[in-house]
Amino acid sequence: MEETSNTYSLTEAKVAKMERDPVKTVIMASMIGTAIEFFDFYAYGTAAATYFPNVFFPSVTPTIAMILSLLTFGVAFVARPLGSLLFGHFGDKLGRKRALVVSLLMMGLSTVVIGFLPGYRTLGMTAILLLCLARFTQGIGLGGEWSGAVLVATENAPKGKRALFGSFTELGAPIGFFLSNGLYVILETVLTKSQMAEFGWRVPFVASAVLVVFGLWVRRKMQETPLFRLAQQRDNVKKAPLAQVFTKSWKQILQGTFVMAVSYTFFFLLSTWSLSYGTAVLGFDSREFLMFLMGSIVVFAGMIVYSSMLSDRFGRRTVLLAGTAAIFVFSFVFPFFFQGHQNVVGTLFFLVVGFLAMGVIYGPVGAMLPELFPTSTRYSGAGIAYNMSAIVGAAFAPTIASWLVGQWGIHAVGYYLGFMSLVSIVALLLTKETKSVDYTK
């Protein structure tokens, strides 16, 4: 036991002496991709719900056009697990930096292409096929983004600050959310509805090129992470990391998937379903509700950092259990507030308290998921778990919530969220604390 401890201390000392990127480079390199991911999510979601039915599906009824438009939104969810397999393999075999540069380039180019696509009236069915192809390619790039970015952060982290560094990646979510919704608010304020339908919806997709170019510049400058270089020196880089992760770490993949499932469900209820419910049922103007969301997202960002710092002190499992239990309680409380015509106080309670709790569970997973896996399969394992949790927790969350409201009312959405909370609580109870694992192995 003492020999193992001494070896661990010597390895830590060796890693501490290795050359690494400045903290500001680590922050930007790990944050920019997630910011683009969530910027794209909201840009596409808003366009799919508002403009794509007329641009790409004008020959069918409005209802069918909306369904078909939203189905294109789901194409990326199908592609993301494939992206995690592809980039996980190369990220564990060739290095984090190379995989992240390619994933960002693939994600960015696909997003910009969508902004320039002709509509159905110009290309007919070809336009729809190109839209789906761009969205699929985008999803593959997205599938390799989070896990690689969070490894850049955590594998560069000093001792005792791994979750804090992991929060840099997580902060991309509120930043992308704020930028996308803010841009749509500005566009819908200065442009007419006909101008938005004609060309305004394209602006966010094309504008994302600025973020992509900046992200590529930062990532081209960064070094490979110290822990991957250490694995190369030890000849601990696997030739077939995917085979390794599925045969030796399948249990950790399942744990990570279900630990994070409720965070995806809750985030999509707060950010996507609430917008449609708030405008269609509660009677809010879309721009007004977007302003509510943008204010609440600031609370989310602050709580991500604070909860990550707490998990560095008290452990990932402790903080995540507390946050998930709070969401379980919240699931039975919020339906009493989130109702009534233009109920500003009740709506703000739902959004502010909801995003506060969301921040508690979203921060620590940036460290916990990669800590479940060794360096040799960390990119693959964390990526597969992260993207599988997106399918389990998020792929159908807004649709399920809307259906539940129509069938049984707002309280049924609370029961749904409560059930997902219990799933994650059970997964957490079956998962060991990871704060003190030897991250160099």
Short mmCIF file of C-alpha atoms in Angstrom, two decimals:
data_model
loop_
_atom_site.label_atom_id
_atom_site.label_comp_id
_atom_site.label_asym_id
_atom_site.label_seq_id
_atom_site.Cartn_x
_atom_site.Cartn_y
_atom_site.Cartn_z
CA MET A 1 0.00 0.00 0.00
CA GLU A 2 2.82 2.38 0.95
CA GLU A 3 4.69 1.51 -2.26
CA THR A 4 1.61 2.34 -4.36
CA SER A 5 1.22 5.65 -2.54
CA ASN A 6 4.87 6.53 -3.12
CA THR A 7 4.58 5.65 -6.83
CA TYR A 8 1.46 7.84 -7.08
CA SER A 9 3.32 10.74 -5.42
CA LEU A 10 6.31 10.35 -7.74
CA THR A 11 4.03 10.31 -10.80
CA GLU A 12 2.19 13.41 -9.58
CA ALA A 13 5.52 15.17 -9.10
CA LYS A 14 6.61 14.19 -12.61
CA VAL A 15 3.36 15.46 -14.15
CA ALA A 16 3.61 18.71 -12.17
CA LYS A 17 7.03 19.38 -13.74
CA MET A 18 5.86 18.71 -17.31
CA GLU A 19 5.44 21.69 -19.60
CA ARG A 20 1.81 22.69 -20.03
CA ASP A 21 -0.31 25.46 -21.55
CA PRO A 22 -1.08 28.69 -19.66
CA VAL A 23 -4.38 28.62 -17.76
CA LYS A 24 -5.98 31.15 -20.16
CA THR A 25 -5.20 28.86 -23.12
CA VAL A 26 -6.68 25.87 -21.28
CA ILE A 27 -9.82 27.89 -20.46
CA MET A 28 -10.38 29.07 -24.02
CA ALA A 29 -9.46 25.75 -25.69
CA SER A 30 -11.83 23.77 -23.46
CA MET A 31 -14.69 26.29 -23.42
CA ILE A 32 -14.96 27.42 -27.05
CA GLY A 33 -16.20 24.12 -28.53
CA THR A 34 -18.99 23.67 -25.98
CA ALA A 35 -20.02 27.29 -26.50
CA ILE A 36 -20.31 26.63 -30.24
CA GLU A 37 -22.18 23.37 -29.54
CA PHE A 38 -24.87 25.10 -27.48
CA PHE A 39 -24.91 28.18 -29.74
CA ASP A 40 -25.69 25.84 -32.62
CA PHE A 41 -28.29 23.94 -30.59
CA TYR A 42 -30.34 27.07 -29.94
CA ALA A 43 -29.77 28.57 -33.38
CA TYR A 44 -30.97 25.37 -35.02
CA GLY A 45 -33.79 24.77 -32.53
CA THR A 46 -35.18 28.28 -33.02
CA ALA A 47 -34.87 28.09 -36.80
CA ALA A 48 -36.41 24.59 -36.95
CA ALA A 49 -39.41 25.66 -34.88
CA THR A 50 -39.95 29.04 -36.54
CA TYR A 51 -38.50 29.29 -40.05
CA PHE A 52 -37.58 25.87 -41.46
CA PRO A 53 -41.20 24.67 -41.96
CA ASN A 54 -41.70 27.35 -44.61
CA VAL A 55 -38.15 27.31 -46.03
CA PHE A 56 -37.71 23.54 -46.43
CA PHE A 57 -41.25 22.08 -46.22
CA PRO A 58 -43.61 24.54 -47.94
CA SER A 59 -45.49 21.88 -49.93
CA VAL A 60 -47.17 20.18 -46.94
CA THR A 61 -49.59 21.33 -44.25
CA PRO A 62 -48.18 23.56 -41.46
CA THR A 63 -48.53 20.77 -38.89
CA ILE A 64 -46.68 18.21 -41.01
CA ALA A 65 -44.09 20.84 -41.92
CA MET A 66 -43.41 21.49 -38.22
CA ILE A 67 -43.07 17.78 -37.45
CA LEU A 68 -40.69 17.22 -40.37
CA SER A 69 -38.67 20.29 -39.42
CA LEU A 70 -38.24 19.10 -35.83
CA LEU A 71 -37.26 15.64 -37.07
CA THR A 72 -34.25 17.20 -38.80
CA PHE A 73 -33.32 18.58 -35.38
CA GLY A 74 -33.14 15.03 -34.04
CA VAL A 75 -30.74 13.85 -36.76
CA ALA A 76 -27.80 15.15 -34.71
CA PHE A 77 -28.78 12.97 -31.73
CA VAL A 78 -28.44 9.89 -33.93
CA ALA A 79 -25.03 11.04 -35.14
CA ARG A 80 -23.55 12.07 -31.79
CA PRO A 81 -22.83 8.54 -30.47
CA LEU A 82 -21.08 7.78 -33.76
CA GLY A 83 -18.98 10.90 -33.24
CA SER A 84 -18.04 9.82 -29.73
CA LEU A 85 -16.90 6.43 -31.07
CA LEU A 86 -14.92 7.95 -33.94
CA PHE A 87 -13.24 10.79 -32.06
CA GLY A 88 -12.89 8.74 -28.89
CA HIS A 89 -10.85 6.17 -30.81
CA PHE A 90 -8.50 8.74 -32.36
CA GLY A 91 -8.42 10.95 -29.25
CA ASP A 92 -7.19 8.02 -27.15
CA LYS A 93 -4.84 6.75 -29.85
CA LEU A 94 -3.38 9.90 -31.46
CA GLY A 95 -4.02 12.56 -28.84
CA ARG A 96 -6.65 15.01 -27.56
CA LYS A 97 -5.42 17.98 -29.61
CA ARG A 98 -5.71 16.38 -33.06
CA ALA A 99 -9.18 15.00 -32.39
CA LEU A 100 -10.43 18.33 -31.04
CA VAL A 101 -9.16 20.33 -34.01
CA VAL A 102 -10.91 17.99 -36.46
CA SER A 103 -14.16 17.81 -34.43
CA LEU A 104 -14.36 21.61 -34.21
CA LEU A 105 -13.66 21.99 -37.93
CA MET A 106 -16.34 19.42 -38.82
CA MET A 107 -18.86 20.98 -36.44
CA GLY A 108 -18.12 24.53 -37.60
CA LEU A 109 -18.16 23.92 -41.34
CA SER A 110 -21.46 22.03 -41.12
CA THR A 111 -23.05 24.88 -39.16
CA VAL A 112 -21.94 27.51 -41.66
CA VAL A 113 -23.12 25.35 -44.60
CA ILE A 114 -26.65 25.32 -43.12
CA GLY A 115 -26.63 29.13 -43.21
CA PHE A 116 -26.00 29.10 -46.97
CA LEU A 117 -28.35 26.25 -47.98
CA PRO A 118 -30.96 27.12 -50.63
CA GLY A 119 -34.55 26.32 -49.69
CA TYR A 120 -37.03 23.81 -51.10
CA ARG A 121 -38.31 26.25 -53.73
CA THR A 122 -34.81 26.35 -55.25
CA LEU A 123 -33.54 22.77 -54.94
CA GLY A 124 -36.61 20.74 -54.01
CA MET A 125 -35.91 17.49 -52.11
CA THR A 126 -32.17 18.00 -52.59
CA ALA A 127 -32.35 20.95 -50.18
CA ILE A 128 -33.87 18.73 -47.47
CA LEU A 129 -31.29 16.00 -48.04
CA LEU A 130 -28.46 18.52 -47.82
CA LEU A 131 -29.93 19.93 -44.60
CA CYS A 132 -30.07 16.44 -43.05
CA LEU A 133 -26.54 15.66 -44.26
CA ALA A 134 -25.19 18.90 -42.78
CA ARG A 135 -27.00 18.21 -39.51
CA PHE A 136 -25.68 14.62 -39.41
CA THR A 137 -22.10 15.76 -40.04
CA GLN A 138 -22.57 18.43 -37.41
CA GLY A 139 -23.72 15.76 -34.94
CA ILE A 140 -20.63 13.63 -35.57
CA GLY A 141 -18.43 16.64 -34.79
CA LEU A 142 -20.49 17.40 -31.68
CA GLY A 143 -20.08 13.80 -30.53
CA GLY A 144 -16.33 14.24 -30.18
CA GLU A 145 -16.36 17.72 -28.70
CA TRP A 146 -17.29 17.61 -25.01
CA SER A 147 -15.17 14.65 -23.94
CA GLY A 148 -12.05 16.00 -25.65
CA ALA A 149 -12.58 19.51 -24.32
CA VAL A 150 -13.12 18.36 -20.76
CA LEU A 151 -9.90 16.30 -20.94
CA VAL A 152 -7.94 19.37 -22.07
CA ALA A 153 -9.20 21.06 -18.91
CA THR A 154 -8.94 18.26 -16.35
CA GLU A 155 -5.67 16.73 -17.64
CA ASN A 156 -4.06 20.17 -17.27
CA ALA A 157 -5.54 20.81 -13.83
CA PRO A 158 -3.34 21.26 -10.75
CA LYS A 159 -3.88 18.97 -7.78
CA GLY A 160 -7.17 19.60 -5.97
CA LYS A 161 -8.71 21.73 -8.74
CA ARG A 162 -9.80 19.17 -11.31
CA ALA A 163 -13.54 19.93 -11.05
CA LEU A 164 -12.89 23.68 -11.15
CA PHE A 165 -10.91 23.25 -14.37
CA GLY A 166 -13.61 20.90 -15.69
CA SER A 167 -16.15 23.69 -15.17
CA PHE A 168 -14.43 25.68 -17.95
CA THR A 169 -15.91 23.25 -20.46
CA GLU A 170 -19.31 23.28 -18.75
CA LEU A 171 -19.45 27.09 -18.91
CA GLY A 172 -19.67 26.81 -22.69
CA ALA A 173 -23.34 25.82 -22.26
CA PRO A 174 -24.58 29.10 -20.73
CA ILE A 175 -22.25 31.15 -22.95
CA GLY A 176 -23.57 29.53 -26.15
CA PHE A 177 -27.13 29.81 -24.86
CA PHE A 178 -26.72 33.52 -24.07
CA LEU A 179 -25.03 34.38 -27.38
CA SER A 180 -27.55 32.52 -29.54
CA ASN A 181 -30.68 33.77 -27.82
CA GLY A 182 -29.23 37.28 -27.56
CA LEU A 183 -28.54 37.33 -31.29
CA TYR A 184 -32.07 36.17 -32.09
CA VAL A 185 -33.54 38.85 -29.81
CA ILE A 186 -31.52 41.52 -31.65
CA LEU A 187 -32.42 40.15 -35.10
CA GLU A 188 -36.13 39.89 -34.30
CA THR A 189 -36.04 43.45 -32.97
CA VAL A 190 -34.37 45.11 -35.97
CA LEU A 191 -35.76 42.94 -38.78
CA THR A 192 -39.34 42.39 -39.90
CA LYS A 193 -40.91 38.92 -39.86
CA SER A 194 -40.60 38.65 -43.64
CA GLN A 195 -36.92 39.64 -43.48
CA MET A 196 -36.28 37.04 -40.77
CA ALA A 197 -37.97 34.37 -42.89
CA GLU A 198 -36.04 35.42 -45.99
CA PHE A 199 -32.49 35.82 -44.67
CA GLY A 200 -32.43 36.74 -40.97
CA TRP A 201 -32.54 33.14 -39.74
CA ARG A 202 -29.29 32.48 -41.63
CA VAL A 203 -27.28 35.07 -39.70
CA PRO A 204 -26.60 32.98 -36.53
CA PHE A 205 -25.33 30.02 -38.58
CA VAL A 206 -22.99 32.16 -40.65
CA ALA A 207 -21.94 34.21 -37.62
CA SER A 208 -20.80 31.04 -35.84
CA ALA A 209 -17.84 31.04 -38.26
CA VAL A 210 -16.28 33.77 -36.09
CA LEU A 211 -16.36 31.47 -33.05
CA VAL A 212 -15.05 28.54 -35.09
CA VAL A 213 -12.07 30.47 -36.50
CA PHE A 214 -11.18 31.72 -33.02
CA GLY A 215 -11.52 28.20 -31.60
CA LEU A 216 -9.27 26.71 -34.29
CA TRP A 217 -6.65 29.39 -33.65
CA VAL A 218 -6.63 28.62 -29.92
CA ARG A 219 -6.54 24.85 -30.39
CA ARG A 220 -3.79 24.97 -33.00
CA LYS A 221 -1.62 26.79 -30.43
CA MET A 222 -2.25 24.46 -27.50
CA GLN A 223 -0.02 21.53 -26.53
CA GLU A 224 -1.04 17.93 -26.03
CA THR A 225 -2.16 17.35 -22.43
CA PRO A 226 0.53 16.32 -19.90
CA LEU A 227 -1.29 13.09 -18.99
CA PHE A 228 -1.53 11.90 -22.60
CA ARG A 229 2.17 12.68 -23.11
CA LEU A 230 2.89 10.69 -19.95
CA ALA A 231 0.86 7.77 -21.33
CA GLN A 232 2.93 7.94 -24.53
CA GLN A 233 6.16 7.88 -22.52
CA ARG A 234 4.90 4.84 -20.59
CA ASP A 235 3.82 3.15 -23.85
CA ASN A 236 0.30 3.04 -22.39
CA VAL A 237 -1.53 4.18 -25.54
CA LYS A 238 -3.89 1.43 -26.70
CA LYS A 239 -4.11 0.36 -30.34
CA ALA A 240 -7.84 -0.41 -29.98
CA PRO A 241 -9.18 1.84 -27.19
CA LEU A 242 -12.83 1.21 -28.12
CA ALA A 243 -12.48 -2.53 -27.63
CA GLN A 244 -10.76 -1.82 -24.33
CA VAL A 245 -13.44 0.54 -23.03
CA PHE A 246 -16.34 -1.75 -23.93
CA THR A 247 -14.74 -4.87 -22.45
CA LYS A 248 -13.24 -3.36 -19.29
CA SER A 249 -15.27 -0.21 -18.57
CA TRP A 250 -18.84 -0.99 -19.69
CA LYS A 251 -20.06 -0.61 -16.10
CA GLN A 252 -18.56 2.89 -15.86
CA ILE A 253 -20.21 3.82 -19.18
CA LEU A 254 -23.61 2.86 -17.76
CA GLN A 255 -22.91 4.68 -14.50
CA GLY A 256 -21.89 7.87 -16.30
CA THR A 257 -24.89 7.67 -18.65
CA PHE A 258 -27.47 7.47 -15.89
CA VAL A 259 -25.69 9.77 -13.43
CA MET A 260 -25.94 12.52 -16.03
CA ALA A 261 -29.35 11.61 -17.49
CA VAL A 262 -31.38 13.95 -15.27
CA SER A 263 -29.12 16.91 -16.06
CA TYR A 264 -29.97 16.58 -19.76
CA THR A 265 -33.69 16.12 -19.06
CA PHE A 266 -33.80 19.11 -16.73
CA PHE A 267 -31.76 21.35 -19.02
CA PHE A 268 -34.01 20.68 -22.02
CA LEU A 269 -37.14 21.23 -19.92
CA LEU A 270 -35.79 24.54 -18.64
CA SER A 271 -34.42 25.86 -21.91
CA THR A 272 -36.51 24.35 -24.72
CA TRP A 273 -39.84 23.07 -23.45
CA SER A 274 -40.36 26.07 -21.15
CA LEU A 275 -40.11 28.46 -24.12
CA SER A 276 -42.84 26.70 -26.08
CA TYR A 277 -45.02 26.25 -22.97
CA GLY A 278 -44.48 29.84 -21.84
CA THR A 279 -45.45 31.31 -25.20
CA ALA A 280 -48.21 28.89 -26.25
CA VAL A 281 -49.90 28.27 -22.87
CA LEU A 282 -48.89 31.09 -20.50
CA GLY A 283 -49.24 33.81 -23.13
CA PHE A 284 -45.77 35.37 -23.02
CA ASP A 285 -44.22 37.04 -26.06
CA SER A 286 -41.24 35.00 -27.34
CA ARG A 287 -38.79 37.88 -26.94
CA GLU A 288 -40.04 38.51 -23.41
CA PHE A 289 -39.54 34.87 -22.46
CA LEU A 290 -36.10 34.80 -24.07
CA MET A 291 -35.14 37.71 -21.82
CA PHE A 292 -36.30 35.69 -18.79
CA LEU A 293 -34.14 32.79 -19.97
CA MET A 294 -31.09 34.97 -20.59
CA GLY A 295 -31.32 36.43 -17.08
CA SER A 296 -31.70 32.98 -15.51
CA ILE A 297 -28.76 31.56 -17.42
CA VAL A 298 -26.42 33.93 -15.55
CA VAL A 299 -27.41 32.14 -12.32
CA PHE A 300 -26.70 28.83 -14.06
CA ALA A 301 -23.18 29.93 -15.03
CA GLY A 302 -22.31 31.12 -11.53
CA MET A 303 -23.57 27.92 -9.94
CA ILE A 304 -21.54 25.73 -12.31
CA VAL A 305 -18.32 27.26 -10.99
CA TYR A 306 -19.41 27.26 -7.33
CA SER A 307 -20.63 23.64 -7.34
CA SER A 308 -17.40 22.54 -9.03
CA MET A 309 -15.37 24.21 -6.29
CA LEU A 310 -17.55 22.49 -3.69
CA SER A 311 -16.98 19.11 -5.35
CA ASP A 312 -13.22 19.68 -5.24
CA ARG A 313 -13.61 20.09 -1.49
CA PHE A 314 -16.37 17.63 -0.53
CA GLY A 315 -16.40 15.17 -3.44
CA ARG A 316 -18.32 14.80 -6.71
CA ARG A 317 -20.80 12.26 -5.38
CA THR A 318 -21.80 14.33 -2.35
CA VAL A 319 -22.53 17.48 -4.35
CA LEU A 320 -24.30 15.60 -7.14
CA LEU A 321 -26.49 13.68 -4.68
CA ALA A 322 -27.46 16.93 -2.94
CA GLY A 323 -28.25 18.65 -6.25
CA THR A 324 -30.20 15.72 -7.69
CA ALA A 325 -32.20 15.35 -4.46
CA ALA A 326 -33.02 19.08 -4.66
CA ILE A 327 -34.29 18.60 -8.23
CA PHE A 328 -36.43 15.69 -7.04
CA VAL A 329 -38.11 17.98 -4.49
CA PHE A 330 -38.35 20.81 -7.03
CA SER A 331 -40.13 18.51 -9.50
CA PHE A 332 -43.16 18.35 -7.19
CA VAL A 333 -43.09 22.07 -6.31
CA PHE A 334 -42.63 23.92 -9.61
CA PRO A 335 -46.00 22.92 -11.18
CA PHE A 336 -47.78 25.04 -8.55
CA PHE A 337 -45.84 28.11 -9.74
CA PHE A 338 -45.34 27.60 -13.49
CA GLN A 339 -48.96 28.21 -14.47
CA GLY A 340 -51.41 31.09 -14.89
CA HIS A 341 -51.64 33.66 -17.69
CA GLN A 342 -48.40 35.70 -17.91
CA ASN A 343 -47.45 34.77 -14.35
CA VAL A 344 -44.09 36.56 -14.19
CA VAL A 345 -43.29 35.70 -10.55
CA GLY A 346 -44.10 32.01 -10.96
CA THR A 347 -42.20 31.79 -14.23
CA LEU A 348 -39.11 33.45 -12.77
CA PHE A 349 -39.29 31.08 -9.79
CA PHE A 350 -39.29 28.10 -12.16
CA LEU A 351 -36.41 29.42 -14.27
CA VAL A 352 -34.15 30.95 -11.61
CA VAL A 353 -34.49 28.19 -9.00
CA GLY A 354 -34.42 25.57 -11.75
CA PHE A 355 -31.20 26.86 -13.31
CA LEU A 356 -29.69 27.23 -9.83
CA ALA A 357 -30.27 23.51 -9.18
CA MET A 358 -29.19 22.69 -12.73
CA GLY A 359 -25.85 24.39 -12.10
CA VAL A 360 -25.28 22.24 -9.00
CA ILE A 361 -25.43 18.99 -10.99
CA TYR A 362 -23.88 20.22 -14.24
CA GLY A 363 -20.61 21.52 -12.79
CA PRO A 364 -19.11 18.41 -11.09
CA VAL A 365 -19.82 15.98 -13.96
CA GLY A 366 -17.08 17.72 -15.95
CA ALA A 367 -14.66 16.00 -13.58
CA MET A 368 -16.61 12.92 -12.54
CA LEU A 369 -17.27 11.42 -15.97
CA PRO A 370 -13.63 11.41 -17.13
CA GLU A 371 -12.50 10.26 -13.66
CA LEU A 372 -14.43 7.02 -14.21
CA PHE A 373 -11.94 5.98 -16.91
CA PRO A 374 -8.15 5.50 -17.21
CA THR A 375 -6.08 7.80 -19.45
CA SER A 376 -5.85 5.16 -22.20
CA THR A 377 -9.64 5.06 -22.77
CA ARG A 378 -10.78 8.31 -21.13
CA TYR A 379 -11.72 10.16 -24.32
CA SER A 380 -13.79 7.20 -25.55
CA GLY A 381 -15.44 6.34 -22.24
CA ALA A 382 -16.38 9.86 -21.18
CA GLY A 383 -17.65 10.69 -24.67
CA ILE A 384 -19.82 7.58 -24.99
CA ALA A 385 -21.35 8.10 -21.53
CA TYR A 386 -21.97 11.80 -22.19
CA ASN A 387 -23.65 11.26 -25.55
CA MET A 388 -25.67 8.25 -24.39
CA SER A 389 -27.00 10.37 -21.53
CA ALA A 390 -28.07 12.93 -24.14
CA ILE A 391 -30.19 10.27 -25.86
CA VAL A 392 -31.62 8.88 -22.60
CA GLY A 393 -32.27 12.23 -20.97
CA ALA A 394 -32.79 14.76 -23.72
CA ALA A 395 -33.68 13.37 -27.14
CA PHE A 396 -37.41 13.22 -26.41
CA ALA A 397 -37.70 15.33 -23.24
CA PRO A 398 -39.50 18.36 -24.78
CA THR A 399 -41.83 16.08 -26.78
CA ILE A 400 -42.64 13.94 -23.73
CA ALA A 401 -43.26 17.04 -21.60
CA SER A 402 -45.59 18.59 -24.18
CA TRP A 403 -47.52 15.32 -24.50
CA LEU A 404 -47.82 14.99 -20.71
CA VAL A 405 -49.18 18.52 -20.38
CA GLY A 406 -51.78 17.80 -23.05
CA GLN A 407 -52.84 14.54 -21.40
CA TRP A 408 -52.67 15.21 -17.66
CA GLY A 409 -51.51 18.78 -17.10
CA ILE A 410 -48.36 20.47 -15.79
CA HIS A 411 -48.03 18.23 -12.70
CA ALA A 412 -47.33 15.24 -14.95
CA VAL A 413 -44.16 17.00 -16.16
CA GLY A 414 -43.10 17.20 -12.52
CA TYR A 415 -43.59 13.46 -12.09
CA TYR A 416 -41.49 12.85 -15.22
CA LEU A 417 -38.66 15.01 -13.87
CA GLY A 418 -38.98 13.32 -10.47
CA PHE A 419 -38.63 9.89 -12.08
CA MET A 420 -35.49 10.94 -13.97
CA SER A 421 -34.08 12.35 -10.72
CA LEU A 422 -34.59 8.99 -9.01
CA VAL A 423 -32.82 7.22 -11.89
CA SER A 424 -29.77 9.45 -11.42
CA ILE A 425 -29.86 9.13 -7.62
CA VAL A 426 -29.76 5.33 -7.90
CA ALA A 427 -26.88 5.57 -10.39
CA LEU A 428 -24.97 7.87 -8.02
CA LEU A 429 -25.50 5.50 -5.08
CA LEU A 430 -24.03 2.69 -7.21
CA THR A 431 -21.02 4.79 -8.25
CA LYS A 432 -17.94 5.23 -6.08
CA GLU A 433 -16.52 8.65 -5.24
CA THR A 434 -13.95 9.65 -7.89
CA LYS A 435 -12.41 12.79 -6.37
CA SER A 436 -9.27 11.00 -5.15
CA VAL A 437 -8.66 8.60 -8.05
CA ASP A 438 -5.17 8.41 -9.53
CA TYR A 439 -5.86 10.44 -12.68
CA THR A 440 -2.39 9.71 -14.05
CA LYS A 441 -3.12 6.00 -14.63
#
